[in-house]
Short mmCIF file of C-alpha atoms in Angstrom, two decimals:
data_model
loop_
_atom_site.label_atom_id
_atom_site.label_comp_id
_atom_site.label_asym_id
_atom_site.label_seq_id
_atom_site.Cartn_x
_atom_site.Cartn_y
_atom_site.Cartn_z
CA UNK A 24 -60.48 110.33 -169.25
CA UNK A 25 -56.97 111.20 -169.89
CA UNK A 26 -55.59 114.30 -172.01
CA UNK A 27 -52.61 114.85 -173.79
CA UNK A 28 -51.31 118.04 -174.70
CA UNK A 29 -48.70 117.91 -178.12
CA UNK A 30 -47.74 121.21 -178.50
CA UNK A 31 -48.65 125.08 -178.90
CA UNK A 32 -48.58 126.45 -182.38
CA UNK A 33 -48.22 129.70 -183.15
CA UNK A 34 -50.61 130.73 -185.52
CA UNK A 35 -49.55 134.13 -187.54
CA UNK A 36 -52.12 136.15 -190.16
CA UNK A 37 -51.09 134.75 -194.03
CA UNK A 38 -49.03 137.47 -194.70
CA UNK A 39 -47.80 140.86 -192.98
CA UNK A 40 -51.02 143.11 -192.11
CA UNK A 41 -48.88 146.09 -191.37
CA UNK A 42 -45.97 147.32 -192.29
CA UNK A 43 -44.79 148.90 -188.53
CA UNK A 44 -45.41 148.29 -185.12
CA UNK A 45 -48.32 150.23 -183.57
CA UNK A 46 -50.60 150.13 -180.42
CA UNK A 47 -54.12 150.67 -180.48
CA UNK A 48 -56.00 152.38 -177.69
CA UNK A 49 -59.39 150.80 -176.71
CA UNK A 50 -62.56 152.23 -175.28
CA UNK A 51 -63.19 152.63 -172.19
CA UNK A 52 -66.11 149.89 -172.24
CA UNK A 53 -63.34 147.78 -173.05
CA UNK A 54 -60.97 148.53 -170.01
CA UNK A 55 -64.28 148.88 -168.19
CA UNK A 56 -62.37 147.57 -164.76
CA UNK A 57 -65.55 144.56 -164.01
CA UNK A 58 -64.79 143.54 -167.55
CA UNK A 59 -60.76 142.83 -166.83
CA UNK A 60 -61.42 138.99 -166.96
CA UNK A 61 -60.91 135.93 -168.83
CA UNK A 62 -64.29 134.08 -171.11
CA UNK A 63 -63.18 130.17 -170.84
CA UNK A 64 -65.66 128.35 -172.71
CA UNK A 65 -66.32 125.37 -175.10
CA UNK A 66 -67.29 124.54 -178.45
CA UNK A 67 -68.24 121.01 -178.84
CA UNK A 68 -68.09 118.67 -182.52
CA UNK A 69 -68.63 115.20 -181.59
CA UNK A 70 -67.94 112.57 -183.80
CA UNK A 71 -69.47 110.57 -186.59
CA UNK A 72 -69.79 113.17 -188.89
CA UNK A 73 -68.58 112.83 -192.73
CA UNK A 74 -65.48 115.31 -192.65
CA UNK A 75 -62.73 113.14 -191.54
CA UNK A 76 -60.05 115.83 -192.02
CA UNK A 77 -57.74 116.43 -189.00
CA UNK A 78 -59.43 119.95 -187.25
CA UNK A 79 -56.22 121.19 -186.01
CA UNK A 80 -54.38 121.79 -189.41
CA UNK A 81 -58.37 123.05 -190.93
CA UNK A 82 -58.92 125.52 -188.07
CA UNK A 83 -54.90 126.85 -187.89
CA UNK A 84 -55.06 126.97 -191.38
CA UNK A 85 -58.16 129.21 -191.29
CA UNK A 86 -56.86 131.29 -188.49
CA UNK A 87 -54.04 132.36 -190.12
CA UNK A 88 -56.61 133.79 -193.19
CA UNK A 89 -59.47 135.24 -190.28
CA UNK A 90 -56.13 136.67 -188.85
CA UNK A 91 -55.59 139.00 -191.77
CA UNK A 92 -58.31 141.45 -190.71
CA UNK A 93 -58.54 140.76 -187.10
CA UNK A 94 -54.70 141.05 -186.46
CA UNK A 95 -55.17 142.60 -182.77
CA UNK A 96 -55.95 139.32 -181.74
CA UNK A 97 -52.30 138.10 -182.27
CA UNK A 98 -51.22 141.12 -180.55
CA UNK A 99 -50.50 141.62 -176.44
CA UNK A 100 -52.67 143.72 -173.87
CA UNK A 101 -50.36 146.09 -171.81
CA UNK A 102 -51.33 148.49 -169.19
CA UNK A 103 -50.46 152.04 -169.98
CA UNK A 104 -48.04 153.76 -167.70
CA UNK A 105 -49.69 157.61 -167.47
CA UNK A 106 -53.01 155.85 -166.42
CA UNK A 107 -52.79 152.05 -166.69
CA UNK A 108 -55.83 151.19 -168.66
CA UNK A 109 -54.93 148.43 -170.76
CA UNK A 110 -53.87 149.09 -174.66
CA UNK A 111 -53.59 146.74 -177.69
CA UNK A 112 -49.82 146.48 -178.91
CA UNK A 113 -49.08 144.91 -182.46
CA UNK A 114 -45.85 143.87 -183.48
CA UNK A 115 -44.50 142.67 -186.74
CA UNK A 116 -44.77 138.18 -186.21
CA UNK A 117 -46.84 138.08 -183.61
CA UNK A 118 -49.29 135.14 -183.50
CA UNK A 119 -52.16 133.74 -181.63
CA UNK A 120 -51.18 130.05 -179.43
CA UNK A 121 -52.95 127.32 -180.28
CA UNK A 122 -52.72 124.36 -178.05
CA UNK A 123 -52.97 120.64 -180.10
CA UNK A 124 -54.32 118.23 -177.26
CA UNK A 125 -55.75 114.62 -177.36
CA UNK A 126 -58.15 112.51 -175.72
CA UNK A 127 -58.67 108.69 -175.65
CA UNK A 128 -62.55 108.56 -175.30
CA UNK A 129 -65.46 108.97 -176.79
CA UNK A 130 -66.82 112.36 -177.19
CA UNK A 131 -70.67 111.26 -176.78
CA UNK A 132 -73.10 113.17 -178.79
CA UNK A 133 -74.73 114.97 -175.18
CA UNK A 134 -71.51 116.19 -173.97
CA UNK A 135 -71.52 119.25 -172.47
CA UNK A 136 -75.29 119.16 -171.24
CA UNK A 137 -73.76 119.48 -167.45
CA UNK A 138 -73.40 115.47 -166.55
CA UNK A 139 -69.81 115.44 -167.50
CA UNK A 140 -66.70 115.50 -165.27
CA UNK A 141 -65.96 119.27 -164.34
CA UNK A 142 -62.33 118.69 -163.56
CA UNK A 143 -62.00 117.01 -167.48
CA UNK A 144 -64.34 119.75 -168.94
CA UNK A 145 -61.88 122.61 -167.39
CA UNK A 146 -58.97 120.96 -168.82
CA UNK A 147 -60.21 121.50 -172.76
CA UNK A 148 -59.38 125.32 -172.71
CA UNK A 149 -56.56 127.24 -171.56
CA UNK A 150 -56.30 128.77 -168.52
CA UNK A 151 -53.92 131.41 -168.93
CA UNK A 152 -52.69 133.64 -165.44
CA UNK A 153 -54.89 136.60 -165.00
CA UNK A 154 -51.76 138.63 -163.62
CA UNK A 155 -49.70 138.12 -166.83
CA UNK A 156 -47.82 140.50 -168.34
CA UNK A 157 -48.39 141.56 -171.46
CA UNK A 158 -51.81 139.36 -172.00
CA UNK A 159 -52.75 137.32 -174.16
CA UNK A 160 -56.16 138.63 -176.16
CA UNK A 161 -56.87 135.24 -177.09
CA UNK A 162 -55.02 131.89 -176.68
CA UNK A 163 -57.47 128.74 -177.78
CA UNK A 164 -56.99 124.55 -177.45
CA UNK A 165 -58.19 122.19 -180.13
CA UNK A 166 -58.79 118.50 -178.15
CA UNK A 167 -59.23 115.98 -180.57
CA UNK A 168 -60.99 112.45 -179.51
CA UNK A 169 -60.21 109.10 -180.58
CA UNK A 170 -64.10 108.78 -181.88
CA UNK A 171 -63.43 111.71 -184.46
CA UNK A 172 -65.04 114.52 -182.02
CA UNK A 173 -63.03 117.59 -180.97
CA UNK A 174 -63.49 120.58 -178.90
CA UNK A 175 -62.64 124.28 -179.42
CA UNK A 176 -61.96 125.79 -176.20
CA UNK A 177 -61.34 129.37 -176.18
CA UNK A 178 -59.82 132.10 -173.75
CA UNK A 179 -60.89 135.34 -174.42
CA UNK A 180 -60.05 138.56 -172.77
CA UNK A 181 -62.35 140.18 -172.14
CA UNK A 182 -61.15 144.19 -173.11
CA UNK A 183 -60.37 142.78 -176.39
CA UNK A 184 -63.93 141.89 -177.24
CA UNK A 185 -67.34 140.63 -175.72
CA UNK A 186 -69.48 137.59 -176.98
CA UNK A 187 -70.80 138.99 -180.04
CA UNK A 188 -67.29 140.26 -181.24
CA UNK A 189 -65.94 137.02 -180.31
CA UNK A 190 -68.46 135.35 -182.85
CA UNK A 191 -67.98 137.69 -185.93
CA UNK A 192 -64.03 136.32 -185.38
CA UNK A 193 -65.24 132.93 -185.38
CA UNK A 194 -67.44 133.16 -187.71
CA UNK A 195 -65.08 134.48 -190.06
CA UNK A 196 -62.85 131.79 -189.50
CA UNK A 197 -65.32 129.13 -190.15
CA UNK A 198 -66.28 130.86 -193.16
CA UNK A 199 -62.79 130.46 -193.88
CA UNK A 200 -62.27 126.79 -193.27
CA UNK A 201 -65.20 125.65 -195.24
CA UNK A 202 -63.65 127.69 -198.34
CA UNK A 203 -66.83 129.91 -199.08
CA UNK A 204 -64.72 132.79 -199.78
CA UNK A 205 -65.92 135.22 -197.47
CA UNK A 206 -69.49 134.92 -198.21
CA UNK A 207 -71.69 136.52 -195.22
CA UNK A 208 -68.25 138.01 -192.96
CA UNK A 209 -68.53 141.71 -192.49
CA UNK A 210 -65.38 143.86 -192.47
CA UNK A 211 -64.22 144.23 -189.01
CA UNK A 212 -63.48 147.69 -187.70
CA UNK A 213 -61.60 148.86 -184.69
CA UNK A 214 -62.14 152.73 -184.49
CA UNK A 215 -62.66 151.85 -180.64
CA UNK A 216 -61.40 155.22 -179.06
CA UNK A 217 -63.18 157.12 -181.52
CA UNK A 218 -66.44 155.41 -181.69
CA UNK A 219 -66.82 154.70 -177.61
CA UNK A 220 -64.53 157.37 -176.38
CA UNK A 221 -65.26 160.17 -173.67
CA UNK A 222 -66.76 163.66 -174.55
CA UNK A 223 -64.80 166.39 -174.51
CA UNK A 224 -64.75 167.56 -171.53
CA UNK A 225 -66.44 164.44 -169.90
CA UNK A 226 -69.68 165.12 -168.18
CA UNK A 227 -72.61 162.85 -166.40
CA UNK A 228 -75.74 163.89 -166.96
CA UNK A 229 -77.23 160.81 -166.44
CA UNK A 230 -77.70 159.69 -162.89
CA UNK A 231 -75.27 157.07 -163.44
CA UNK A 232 -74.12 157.53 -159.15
CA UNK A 233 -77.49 155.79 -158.24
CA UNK A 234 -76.40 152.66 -159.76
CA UNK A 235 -72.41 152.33 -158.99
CA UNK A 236 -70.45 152.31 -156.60
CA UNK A 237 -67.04 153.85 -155.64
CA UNK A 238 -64.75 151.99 -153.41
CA UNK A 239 -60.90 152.05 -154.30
CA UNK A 240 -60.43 148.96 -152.12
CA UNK A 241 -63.47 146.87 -153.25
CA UNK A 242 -62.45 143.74 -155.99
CA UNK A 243 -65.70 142.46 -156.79
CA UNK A 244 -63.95 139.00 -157.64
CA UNK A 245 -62.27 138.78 -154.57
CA UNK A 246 -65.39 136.20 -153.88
CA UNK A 247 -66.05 134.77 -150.29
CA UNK A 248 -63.27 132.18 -150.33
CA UNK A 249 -66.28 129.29 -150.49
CA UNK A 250 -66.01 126.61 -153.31
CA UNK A 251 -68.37 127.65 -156.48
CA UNK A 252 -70.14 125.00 -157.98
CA UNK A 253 -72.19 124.67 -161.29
CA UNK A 254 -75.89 123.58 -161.07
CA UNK A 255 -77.52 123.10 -164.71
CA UNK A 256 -80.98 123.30 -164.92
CA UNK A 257 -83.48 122.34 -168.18
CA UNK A 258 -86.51 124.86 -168.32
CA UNK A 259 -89.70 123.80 -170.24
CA UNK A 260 -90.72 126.87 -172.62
CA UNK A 261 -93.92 125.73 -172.34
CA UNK A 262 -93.84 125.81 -168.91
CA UNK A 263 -92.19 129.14 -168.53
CA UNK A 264 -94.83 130.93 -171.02
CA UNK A 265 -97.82 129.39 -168.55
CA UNK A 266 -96.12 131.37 -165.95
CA UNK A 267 -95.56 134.72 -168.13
CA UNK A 268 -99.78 134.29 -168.90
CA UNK A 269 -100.53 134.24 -165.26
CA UNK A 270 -98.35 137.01 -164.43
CA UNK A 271 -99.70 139.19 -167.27
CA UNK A 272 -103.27 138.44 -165.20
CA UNK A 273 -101.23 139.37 -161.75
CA UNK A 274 -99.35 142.93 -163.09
CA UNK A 275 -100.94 143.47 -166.67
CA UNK A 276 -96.89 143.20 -167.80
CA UNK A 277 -95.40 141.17 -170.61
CA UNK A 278 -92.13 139.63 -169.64
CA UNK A 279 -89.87 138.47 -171.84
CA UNK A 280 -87.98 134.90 -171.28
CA UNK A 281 -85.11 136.84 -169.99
CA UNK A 282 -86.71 139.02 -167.22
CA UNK A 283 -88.71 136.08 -166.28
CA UNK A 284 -86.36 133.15 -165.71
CA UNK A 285 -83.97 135.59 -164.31
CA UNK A 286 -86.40 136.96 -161.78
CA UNK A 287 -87.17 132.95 -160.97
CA UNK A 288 -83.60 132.28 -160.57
CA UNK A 289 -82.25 135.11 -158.48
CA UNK A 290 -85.79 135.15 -156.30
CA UNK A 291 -84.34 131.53 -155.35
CA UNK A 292 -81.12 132.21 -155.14
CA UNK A 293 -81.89 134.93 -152.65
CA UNK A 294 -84.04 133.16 -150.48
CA UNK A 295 -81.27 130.33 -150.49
CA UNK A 296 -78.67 132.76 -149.32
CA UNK A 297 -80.70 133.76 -146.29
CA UNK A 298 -79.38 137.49 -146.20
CA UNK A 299 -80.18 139.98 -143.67
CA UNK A 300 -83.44 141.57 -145.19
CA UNK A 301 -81.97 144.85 -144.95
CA UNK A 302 -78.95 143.89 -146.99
CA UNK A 303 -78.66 145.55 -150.82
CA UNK A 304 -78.28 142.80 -153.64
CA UNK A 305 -78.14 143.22 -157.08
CA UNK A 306 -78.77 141.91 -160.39
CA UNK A 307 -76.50 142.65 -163.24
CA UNK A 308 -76.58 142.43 -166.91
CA UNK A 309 -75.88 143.37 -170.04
CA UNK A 310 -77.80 145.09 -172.66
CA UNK A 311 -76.89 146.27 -176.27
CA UNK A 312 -76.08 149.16 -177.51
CA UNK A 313 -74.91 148.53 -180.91
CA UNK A 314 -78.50 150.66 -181.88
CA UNK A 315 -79.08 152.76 -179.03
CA UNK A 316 -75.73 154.78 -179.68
CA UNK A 317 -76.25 157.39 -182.53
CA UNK A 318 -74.96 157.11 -185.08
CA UNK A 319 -75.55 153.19 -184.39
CA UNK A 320 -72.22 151.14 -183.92
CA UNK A 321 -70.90 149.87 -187.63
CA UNK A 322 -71.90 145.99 -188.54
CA UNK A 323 -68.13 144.93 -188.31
CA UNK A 324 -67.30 146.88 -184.79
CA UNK A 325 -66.47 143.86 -182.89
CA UNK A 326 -65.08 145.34 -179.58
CA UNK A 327 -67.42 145.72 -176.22
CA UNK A 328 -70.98 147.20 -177.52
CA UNK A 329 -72.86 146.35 -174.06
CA UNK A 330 -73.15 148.07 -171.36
CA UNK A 331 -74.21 146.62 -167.23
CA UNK A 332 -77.41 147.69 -166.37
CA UNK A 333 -78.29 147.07 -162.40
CA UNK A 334 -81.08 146.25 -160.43
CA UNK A 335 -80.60 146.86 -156.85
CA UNK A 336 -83.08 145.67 -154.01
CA UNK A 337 -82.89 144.40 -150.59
CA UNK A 338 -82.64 140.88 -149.99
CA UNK A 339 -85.79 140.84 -148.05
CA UNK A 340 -87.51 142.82 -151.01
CA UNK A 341 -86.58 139.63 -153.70
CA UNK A 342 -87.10 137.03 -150.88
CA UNK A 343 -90.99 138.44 -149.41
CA UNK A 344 -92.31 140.07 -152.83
CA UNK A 345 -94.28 137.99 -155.40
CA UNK A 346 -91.84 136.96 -157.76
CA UNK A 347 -93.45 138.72 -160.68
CA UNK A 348 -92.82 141.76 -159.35
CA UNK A 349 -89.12 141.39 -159.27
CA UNK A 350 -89.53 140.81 -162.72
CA UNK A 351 -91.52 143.85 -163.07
CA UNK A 352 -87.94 145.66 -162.04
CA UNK A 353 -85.86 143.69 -164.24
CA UNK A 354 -88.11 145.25 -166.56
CA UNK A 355 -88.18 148.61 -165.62
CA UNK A 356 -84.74 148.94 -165.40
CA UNK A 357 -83.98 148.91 -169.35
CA UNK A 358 -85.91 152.19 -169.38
CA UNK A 359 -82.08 153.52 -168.40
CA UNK A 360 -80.89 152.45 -171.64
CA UNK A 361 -80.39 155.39 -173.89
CA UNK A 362 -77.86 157.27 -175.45
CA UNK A 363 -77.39 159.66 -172.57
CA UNK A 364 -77.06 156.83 -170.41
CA UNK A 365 -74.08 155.38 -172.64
CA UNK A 366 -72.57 158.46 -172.47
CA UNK A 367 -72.63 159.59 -169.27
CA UNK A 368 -71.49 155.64 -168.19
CA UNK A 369 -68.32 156.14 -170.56
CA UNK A 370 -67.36 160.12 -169.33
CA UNK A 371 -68.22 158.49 -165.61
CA UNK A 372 -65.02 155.68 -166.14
CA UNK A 373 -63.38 158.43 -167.87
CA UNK A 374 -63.95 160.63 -164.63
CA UNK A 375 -63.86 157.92 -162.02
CA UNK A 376 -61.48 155.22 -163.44
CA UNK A 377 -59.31 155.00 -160.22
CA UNK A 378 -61.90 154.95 -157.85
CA UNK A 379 -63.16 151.64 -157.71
CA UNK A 380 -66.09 151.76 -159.88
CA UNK A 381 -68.30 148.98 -159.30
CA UNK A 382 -71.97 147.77 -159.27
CA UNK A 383 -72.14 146.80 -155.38
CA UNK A 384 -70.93 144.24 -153.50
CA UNK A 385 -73.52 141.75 -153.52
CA UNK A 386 -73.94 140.87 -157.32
CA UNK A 387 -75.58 138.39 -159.25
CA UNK A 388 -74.69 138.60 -162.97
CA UNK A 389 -76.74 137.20 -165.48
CA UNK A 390 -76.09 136.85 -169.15
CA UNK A 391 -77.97 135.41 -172.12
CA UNK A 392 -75.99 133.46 -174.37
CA UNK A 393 -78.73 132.42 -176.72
CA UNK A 394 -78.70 134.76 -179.42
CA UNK A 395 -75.14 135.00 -179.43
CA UNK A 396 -75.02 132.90 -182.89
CA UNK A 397 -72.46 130.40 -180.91
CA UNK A 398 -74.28 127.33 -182.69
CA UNK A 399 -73.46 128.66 -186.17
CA UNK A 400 -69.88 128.32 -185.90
CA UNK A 401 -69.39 125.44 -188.44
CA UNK A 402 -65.97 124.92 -189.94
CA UNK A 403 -67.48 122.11 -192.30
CA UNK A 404 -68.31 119.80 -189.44
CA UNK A 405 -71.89 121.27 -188.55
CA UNK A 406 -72.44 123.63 -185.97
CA UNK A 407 -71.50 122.66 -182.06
CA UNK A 408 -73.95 121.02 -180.31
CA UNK A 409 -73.34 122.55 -177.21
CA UNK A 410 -71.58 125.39 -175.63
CA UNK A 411 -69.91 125.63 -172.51
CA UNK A 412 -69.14 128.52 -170.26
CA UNK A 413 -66.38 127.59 -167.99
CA UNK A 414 -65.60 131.37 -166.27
CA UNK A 415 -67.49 132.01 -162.75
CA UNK A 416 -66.67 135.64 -162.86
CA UNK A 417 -68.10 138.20 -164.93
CA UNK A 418 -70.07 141.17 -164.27
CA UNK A 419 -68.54 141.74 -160.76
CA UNK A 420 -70.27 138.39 -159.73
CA UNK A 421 -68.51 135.27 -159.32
CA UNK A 422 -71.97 133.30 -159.09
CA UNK A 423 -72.56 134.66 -162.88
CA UNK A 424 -75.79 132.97 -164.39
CA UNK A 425 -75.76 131.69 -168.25
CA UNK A 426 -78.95 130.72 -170.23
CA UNK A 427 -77.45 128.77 -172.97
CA UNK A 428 -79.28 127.21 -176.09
CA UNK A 429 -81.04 124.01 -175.15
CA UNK A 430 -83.05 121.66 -176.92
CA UNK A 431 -85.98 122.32 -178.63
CA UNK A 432 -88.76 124.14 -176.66
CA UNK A 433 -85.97 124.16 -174.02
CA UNK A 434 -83.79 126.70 -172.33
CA UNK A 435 -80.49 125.15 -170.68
CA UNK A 436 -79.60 127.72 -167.61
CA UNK A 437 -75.96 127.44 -165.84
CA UNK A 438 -76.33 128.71 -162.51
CA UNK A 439 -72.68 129.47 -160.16
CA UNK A 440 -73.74 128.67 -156.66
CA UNK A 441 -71.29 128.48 -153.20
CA UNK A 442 -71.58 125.32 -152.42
CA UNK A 443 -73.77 125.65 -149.11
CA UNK A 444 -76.26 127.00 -150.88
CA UNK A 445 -76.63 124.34 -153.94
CA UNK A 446 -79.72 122.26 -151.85
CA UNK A 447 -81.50 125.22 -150.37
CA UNK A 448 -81.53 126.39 -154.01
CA UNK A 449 -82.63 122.81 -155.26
CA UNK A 450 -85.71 123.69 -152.50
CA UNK A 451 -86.34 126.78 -153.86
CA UNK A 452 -86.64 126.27 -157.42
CA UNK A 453 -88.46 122.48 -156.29
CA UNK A 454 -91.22 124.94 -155.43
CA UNK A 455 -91.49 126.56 -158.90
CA UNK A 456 -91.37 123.22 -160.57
CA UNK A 457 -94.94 122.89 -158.91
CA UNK A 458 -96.18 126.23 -160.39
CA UNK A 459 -98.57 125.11 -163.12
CA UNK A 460 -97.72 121.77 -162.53
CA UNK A 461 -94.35 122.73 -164.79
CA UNK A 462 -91.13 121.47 -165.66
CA UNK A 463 -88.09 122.96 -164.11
CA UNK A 464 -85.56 119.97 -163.40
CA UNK A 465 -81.77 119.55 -162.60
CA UNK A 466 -79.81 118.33 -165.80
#
């Protein structure tokens, strides 16, 4: 399939939202240095649906209102000289690009369900350079298809805002386009420095030193040089909660869908990499902390409100142990997150900033994309019906791991994989699909 790109608009708030130029500071979750990367990723409308007004001038249009509030996103990133942790700078008619783009085909109702053409798929967002200077917060494509289907694809840094900020923006933009005047949008509010900002003077009374890692060399997306590929896989809930019921008769332990698919995935992605047992491995997430901060983070703060939580075993731990019990540690490591713990991992990059903080060197990160609110984003077309991820690094991995929303009593799972290791994880998750007699198949 063939695409076209027309031109790159420049889309600038409705009127002035400040009457001088200014830079804001962020936190230091933002400039959190495993967090200086780029979300690519899709929003998909196909056609046949009764709106038959052109998406480019709706959406623009309602940018320019959304922009209003949120003006940092038309602004530019900059490293600061005295320590160069990036800053926000806002001058008077900037805008956010928008790239117009078209496509000849069809834009089939299960696009973006993993059987499409990767190359294609990649080309429906931009792909700005990481080594810019200033950055772009935010620079988005709108594809349209001959069939009446388009696609949002978005490029997000990701200091200026994780997935949950990223929604409230959208969200108030589709509020926008389908005229309801605001209904259901909450405020936004920066306050970034203030709210997520070091103690004075900076102190770690948390243990944070057993989970990072210093090493003013390391990049943890420096990767292996090997080709990354994307497996999808579609997990049977039904299946998966037949396996949570016999572990709870194995360990007495409730998992949740998040500690157990992730201890399923990463136990065969392990055994697939065939480490040296000895060798330290990691799994990385994200967890809240929009209520574990007191006082809890305002609705509207729409900047980074997670922090990485780590798991770290040896390889021959994940590989020889029964699976539930690598659960069992997934579990037991969101007993770190507390206040203190927030704290002490903000005064620690406050502290530490220079000297390569990082969560080790053999990370798999894993994020859950479900609750995110993605499929509500409905400027008067319906909500997408699917979301893609398109970045393979985040986290410090660049093998990240996405569970997306799936189908009814489904859950759709993105997994980045070298590509050596794609059928000796096929093997490894081939036995789980036998557990219970279950469902766990390639997409």
């Amino acid at each position: 399939m063939q695409l076209l790109r027309h031109e790159t608009a420049v889309i600038r708030p409705i009127k002035p939202p400040f009457d001088h130029d200014h830079t804001l500071p962020l936190s230091h979750l933002d400039t959190d240095r495993n967090l200086l990367v780029t979300l690519r990723y899709l929003r998909i409308y196909p056609g046949s649906r009764h709106n038959q007004s052109d998406p480019f001038h709706v959406i623009t249009a309602a940018l320019s209102a959304a922009l209003l509030p949120y003006y940092p996103l038309a602004g530019t990133l900059r490293r600061r000289p005295s320590d160069h942790r990036l800053e926000l700078h806002c001058r008077a008619g900037d805008g956010l690009p928008v790239i117009l783009a078209v496509a000849g085909g069809t834009l089939a109702a299960g696009a973006g369900d993993g059987g499409d053409d990767p190359s294609f798929m990649d080309q429906l967002a931009p792909d700005p350079d990481p080594g810019s200077d200033p950055i772009r917060p935010m620079v988005l494509q709108i594809t349209r298809f001959s069939c009446g289907g388009f696609v949002l694809g978005a490029s997000v840094h990701h200091a200026i805002c994780d997935g949950f900020g990223a929604t409230l923006f959208f969200s108030a933009v589709a509020e926008a386009a389908r005229g309801v005047g605001g209904a259901g949008v909450v405020d936004p509010v920066w306050d970034r420095s203030v709210l997520l900002g070091p103690r004075s003077p900076p102190r770690v009374e948390y243990p944070i030193r057993e989970l990072l890692s210093l090493d003013r060399g390391f990049s943890p997306y420096a990767g292996s040089g090997k080709r990354v590929v994307k497996e999808y896989l579609n997990v049977e809930g039904a299946w998966l909660g037949r396996v949570k019921e016999m572990w709870y008769k194995q360990s007495g332990l409730k998992f949740t869908t998040f500690e157990a698919l992730g201890a399923l995935i990463w136990s065969s992605r392990i055994k697939a990499d065939k480490l040296p047992p000895n060798e330290k491995v990691t799994f990385a997430y994200s967890i809240s902390i929009r209520n574990i901060v007191n006082p809890p983070l305002p609705a509207g703060y729409w900047g980074n409100s997670c922090v990485p939580m780590f798991v770290h075993l040896t390889a021959g731990e994940v590989a020889g142990q029964p699976v539930w019990k690598t659960a069992a540690a997934i579990k037991g490591s969101k007993q770190h997150a507390t206040a203190e713990y927030v704290a002490s991992y903000v005064d620690f990059q406050e502290l530490h900033y220079d000297e390569g903080i990082n969560g080790g060197r053999r990370v798999s990160g894993f994020t859950d994309w479900r609750h995110l609110g993605h499929s509500a984003v409905d400027f008067g077309w319906g909500g997408p019906t699917a979301v893609v991820p398109l970045s393979s690094r985040l986290l410090g991995s660049v093998e990240p791991c996405f569970f997306l929303p799936g189908k009814e009593g489904m859950v759709k799972v993105l997994v980045h994989l070298e590509e050596g290791v794609v059928l000796g994880f096929r093997g490894e998750m081939d036995k789980l699909r036998n557990m219970e007699n279950g469902l766990l198949s390639p997409i």
